[in-house]
Amino acid sequence: MRILILGTGKMGSFFTDLLSFEHEVAVYDQEPQKMRFTYNCARFSSLEEVKQFEPQLLINAVTMKYTIEAFRAVMPFLPQQCIVSDIASVKTGLRKFYEGCNHPFVSSHPMFGPTFANLNQLSNENAIIIAEGDYMGRIFFRDLYNKLGLNIHEYTFEEHDRIVAYSLSIPFVSTFVFAAVMKPQDAPGTTFKRHLNIARGVLGEDDFLLREILFNPYTAEQVGHIRDELNALLDIINHKDAEAMKQYLTKIRTNIHGQKTS
């Protein structure tokens, strides 16, 4: 299969390495110097070269802020039958774009961002494939993610956005609150240091990505749950209610025990 990958950041490079030994892969990046470490693939310095390559699949791996812009730039150079795809963690605007792009499409979300995941050991990680996409495109990514040992789930665009609002906005907002109230510590404890490392990783993400996750239409509801739980916990603390604290700890331990890790 002839596959074109847009963007040579961490995920673009990951997919290039992953696919280039089984497929004919080409990469394009607006900043050619970013392609200097790509291996076993063609490197395009202009979109005109895409037309000659005639890709059968396009994987758009550019920074989320420019995902749709990159699609629009490359569209005139793609053959009509080329399947176009994205791996964005936030799908804002993509469903509407795909509806009018006149190409078969597939959208997926490998939920193992390079900040924390070990890209060489992904058996405990997850991937989402959007159910509205092209059948053959979905089969391609299902086979690919199966080879990586990922746990695969298929959802609609709307279901995906709801899940992202839960699985990303809750830890992100919790991290923001931790970072907002923290003070420099001369002798931080182990738990503090671990939270600090998480905060540094999350806040190292692109501002646009963080904004779009928090502006997801389903995020406010999840943040409201955090607010309610903080109010309940603060009430217990203010009243020094030992029995209520015991019940609260039992509740949250039950939540943690029932949470899947894969």
Coordinates of C-alpha atoms in Angstrom, one line a residue:
M1 CA 0.0 0.0 0.0
R2 CA 1.2 3.5 -0.8
I3 CA 0.8 5.6 2.4
L4 CA 1.5 9.3 2.8
I5 CA 2.1 10.6 6.3
L6 CA 1.7 14.4 7.0
G7 CA 3.8 15.6 9.9
T8 CA 7.0 14.2 11.4
G9 CA 6.5 14.9 15.0
K10 CA 6.5 12.1 17.6
M11 CA 3.4 10.4 16.4
G12 CA 4.1 11.0 12.7
S13 CA 7.6 9.5 13.1
F14 CA 6.1 6.6 15.1
F15 CA 3.7 5.7 12.3
T16 CA 6.4 6.1 9.7
D17 CA 8.7 3.7 11.5
L18 CA 5.8 1.3 12.1
L19 CA 4.6 1.2 8.5
S20 CA 7.6 1.7 6.3
F21 CA 8.8 -1.9 6.3
E22 CA 5.5 -3.4 5.1
H23 CA 4.3 -0.5 2.9
E24 CA 5.6 2.1 0.5
V25 CA 5.6 5.2 2.8
A26 CA 6.3 8.8 2.0
V27 CA 6.3 11.7 4.4
Y28 CA 5.8 15.4 4.0
D29 CA 6.4 18.2 6.5
Q30 CA 6.3 22.0 5.8
E31 CA 9.6 22.2 7.7
P32 CA 11.9 19.9 5.7
Q33 CA 14.6 19.8 8.4
K34 CA 12.2 17.8 10.6
M35 CA 12.3 14.9 8.1
R36 CA 16.1 14.5 8.4
F37 CA 15.9 11.6 10.8
T38 CA 13.1 9.7 9.0
Y39 CA 14.2 6.3 7.6
N40 CA 13.2 3.9 4.9
C41 CA 10.7 6.2 3.3
A42 CA 10.4 8.9 0.6
R43 CA 10.7 12.5 1.8
F44 CA 8.7 15.1 -0.1
S45 CA 9.6 18.7 0.0
S46 CA 6.6 19.9 -2.0
L47 CA 3.0 18.7 -2.3
E48 CA 3.5 18.4 -6.1
E49 CA 5.4 15.2 -5.3
V50 CA 2.3 13.8 -3.7
K51 CA 0.5 13.8 -7.0
Q52 CA 3.1 11.6 -8.6
F53 CA 3.2 9.2 -5.6
E54 CA -0.6 8.6 -5.8
P55 CA -1.2 7.5 -2.2
Q56 CA -3.9 5.0 -1.4
L57 CA -4.0 6.2 2.3
L58 CA -3.2 9.5 3.9
I59 CA -2.4 9.7 7.6
N60 CA -2.6 13.2 8.9
A61 CA -0.4 13.4 12.0
V62 CA 0.3 17.2 12.1
T63 CA -0.3 19.2 15.3
M64 CA -4.0 19.2 16.1
K65 CA -4.2 23.0 15.6
Y66 CA -3.4 22.5 11.9
T67 CA -5.1 19.2 11.1
I68 CA -7.9 20.5 9.0
E69 CA -5.6 23.1 7.4
A70 CA -3.2 20.4 6.4
F71 CA -6.0 18.3 4.9
R72 CA -7.2 21.3 2.8
A73 CA -3.6 21.9 1.5
V74 CA -3.0 18.3 0.3
M75 CA -6.5 17.5 -1.0
P76 CA -5.9 18.9 -4.6
F77 CA -2.9 16.5 -5.0
L78 CA -4.7 13.3 -3.9
P79 CA -6.3 10.7 -6.2
Q80 CA -10.1 10.5 -5.7
Q81 CA -10.0 7.0 -4.2
C82 CA -7.4 7.8 -1.6
I83 CA -8.6 7.2 2.0
V84 CA -7.9 10.2 4.2
S85 CA -7.4 9.7 7.9
D86 CA -6.5 11.5 11.1
I87 CA -5.2 10.3 14.5
A88 CA -6.3 13.5 16.5
S89 CA -7.2 13.2 20.1
V90 CA -9.9 15.8 19.7
K91 CA -12.3 15.5 16.8
T92 CA -13.6 19.0 16.8
G93 CA -14.7 20.0 13.3
L94 CA -13.5 16.8 11.7
R95 CA -16.9 15.1 11.1
K96 CA -18.1 18.2 9.2
F97 CA -14.9 18.3 7.2
Y98 CA -15.1 14.7 6.2
E99 CA -18.7 15.0 5.2
G100 CA -17.7 17.5 2.5
C101 CA -14.2 16.2 1.5
N102 CA -15.4 13.8 -1.2
H103 CA -12.9 11.1 -0.1
P104 CA -13.4 7.9 1.9
F105 CA -12.2 8.6 5.4
V106 CA -11.3 6.9 8.6
S107 CA -10.7 8.6 12.0
S108 CA -8.9 6.9 14.9
H109 CA -7.5 8.0 18.2
P110 CA -4.5 6.0 19.5
M111 CA -4.8 6.9 23.2
F112 CA -1.1 6.5 24.0
G113 CA 0.3 10.0 23.7
P114 CA 4.1 10.0 23.5
T115 CA 4.3 12.1 26.7
F116 CA 3.8 9.1 29.1
A117 CA 3.4 5.9 27.0
N118 CA 6.2 3.5 26.3
L119 CA 5.8 3.2 22.5
N120 CA 7.6 -0.1 22.6
Q121 CA 5.2 -1.7 25.0
L122 CA 1.6 -0.8 24.3
S123 CA -0.4 -3.9 25.4
N124 CA -2.0 -1.9 28.3
E125 CA -3.0 1.0 26.0
N126 CA -6.2 1.7 24.1
A127 CA -7.2 2.9 20.7
I128 CA -10.5 4.2 19.4
I129 CA -11.7 3.8 15.8
I130 CA -14.6 6.0 14.7
A131 CA -17.5 3.9 13.5
E132 CA -18.7 6.3 10.8
G133 CA -15.5 5.8 8.7
D134 CA -14.8 3.8 5.6
Y135 CA -15.0 0.1 6.1
M136 CA -11.6 -0.7 4.5
G137 CA -10.0 2.1 6.3
R138 CA -11.4 0.8 9.7
I139 CA -10.1 -2.7 8.8
F140 CA -6.6 -1.3 8.1
F141 CA -6.3 0.5 11.5
R142 CA -7.9 -2.4 13.4
D143 CA -5.3 -4.7 12.0
L144 CA -2.5 -2.2 12.7
Y145 CA -3.6 -1.6 16.3
N146 CA -4.1 -5.4 16.8
K147 CA -0.5 -5.9 15.8
L148 CA 0.5 -3.4 18.5
G149 CA -1.5 -5.3 21.1
L150 CA -3.8 -2.4 21.7
N151 CA -7.2 -2.7 23.2
I152 CA -9.5 -1.5 20.4
H153 CA -12.9 0.2 20.8
E154 CA -15.2 1.5 18.1
Y155 CA -17.4 4.6 18.8
T156 CA -19.2 7.3 16.9
F157 CA -17.7 10.8 16.8
E158 CA -20.1 11.9 19.5
E159 CA -19.3 8.9 21.7
H160 CA -15.6 9.6 21.2
D161 CA -16.0 13.2 22.4
R162 CA -17.9 12.1 25.5
I163 CA -15.2 9.6 26.3
V164 CA -12.4 12.1 25.8
A165 CA -14.2 14.6 28.0
Y166 CA -14.1 12.0 30.8
S167 CA -10.8 10.3 30.2
L168 CA -8.7 13.4 29.4
S169 CA -10.4 16.4 31.0
I170 CA -10.7 14.9 34.5
P171 CA -7.0 14.1 34.8
F172 CA -6.0 17.3 33.0
V173 CA -8.2 19.6 35.2
S174 CA -7.0 17.7 38.3
T175 CA -3.4 18.4 37.2
F176 CA -4.2 22.1 36.6
V177 CA -5.6 22.5 40.1
F178 CA -2.5 20.8 41.6
A179 CA -0.2 23.1 39.6
A180 CA -2.3 26.1 40.5
V181 CA -2.0 25.7 44.3
M182 CA 1.5 24.1 44.5
K183 CA 4.4 25.9 46.1
P184 CA 8.1 25.1 45.7
Q185 CA 9.1 22.3 48.1
D186 CA 12.6 21.9 49.6
A187 CA 11.9 18.3 50.7
P188 CA 8.9 17.0 48.5
G189 CA 7.5 13.6 49.4
T190 CA 7.3 10.7 46.9
T191 CA 3.6 11.4 46.1
F192 CA 4.2 15.1 45.5
K193 CA 7.1 14.3 43.1
R194 CA 5.0 11.9 41.1
H195 CA 2.2 14.4 40.8
L196 CA 4.8 17.0 39.8
N197 CA 6.2 14.8 37.0
I198 CA 2.7 14.3 35.7
A199 CA 2.0 18.0 35.8
R200 CA 5.2 18.7 33.9
G201 CA 4.2 16.2 31.2
V202 CA 0.6 17.5 30.8
L203 CA 1.7 21.1 30.8
G204 CA 4.3 20.3 28.2
E205 CA 1.5 19.5 25.7
D206 CA 0.5 22.0 23.0
D207 CA -1.6 24.8 24.4
F208 CA -4.1 24.3 21.5
L209 CA -4.6 20.6 22.4
L210 CA -5.2 21.5 26.1
R211 CA -7.6 24.2 25.1
E212 CA -9.6 22.0 22.8
I213 CA -9.9 19.2 25.3
L214 CA -11.2 21.6 27.9
F215 CA -13.5 23.3 25.4
N216 CA -15.0 19.9 24.4
P217 CA -18.8 20.4 24.8
Y218 CA -18.9 17.6 27.4
T219 CA -16.1 18.7 29.5
A220 CA -18.0 21.3 31.7
E221 CA -20.2 18.5 33.1
Q222 CA -17.1 16.5 34.1
V223 CA -15.5 19.5 35.7
G224 CA -18.8 20.1 37.6
H225 CA -18.4 16.6 39.1
I226 CA -14.9 17.5 40.3
R227 CA -16.3 20.7 41.9
D228 CA -19.0 18.7 43.6
E229 CA -16.6 16.2 45.0
L230 CA -14.3 18.9 46.3
N231 CA -17.2 20.6 48.0
A232 CA -18.2 17.3 49.7
L233 CA -14.6 16.6 50.8
L234 CA -14.2 20.1 52.1
D235 CA -17.4 19.8 54.1
I236 CA -16.0 16.5 55.7
I237 CA -12.7 18.2 56.5
N238 CA -14.3 21.3 58.0
H239 CA -16.5 19.2 60.3
K240 CA -13.7 16.7 61.1
D241 CA -16.3 14.0 60.5
A242 CA -14.4 10.7 60.9
E243 CA -17.3 8.5 59.9
A244 CA -18.0 10.5 56.8
M245 CA -14.3 10.4 55.9
K246 CA -14.3 6.6 56.3
Q247 CA -17.4 6.3 54.0
Y248 CA -15.8 8.6 51.5
L249 CA -12.5 6.6 51.4
T250 CA -14.5 3.4 51.0
K251 CA -16.4 4.9 48.0
I252 CA -13.3 6.2 46.2
R253 CA -11.4 2.9 46.9
T254 CA -14.3 1.0 45.3
N255 CA -14.1 3.4 42.3
I256 CA -10.4 2.7 41.9
H257 CA -10.8 -1.0 42.3
G258 CA -13.4 -1.2 39.6
Q259 CA -11.3 0.8 37.1
K260 CA -9.7 -1.2 34.3
T261 CA -6.0 -0.5 33.8
S262 CA -6.0 -1.7 30.2

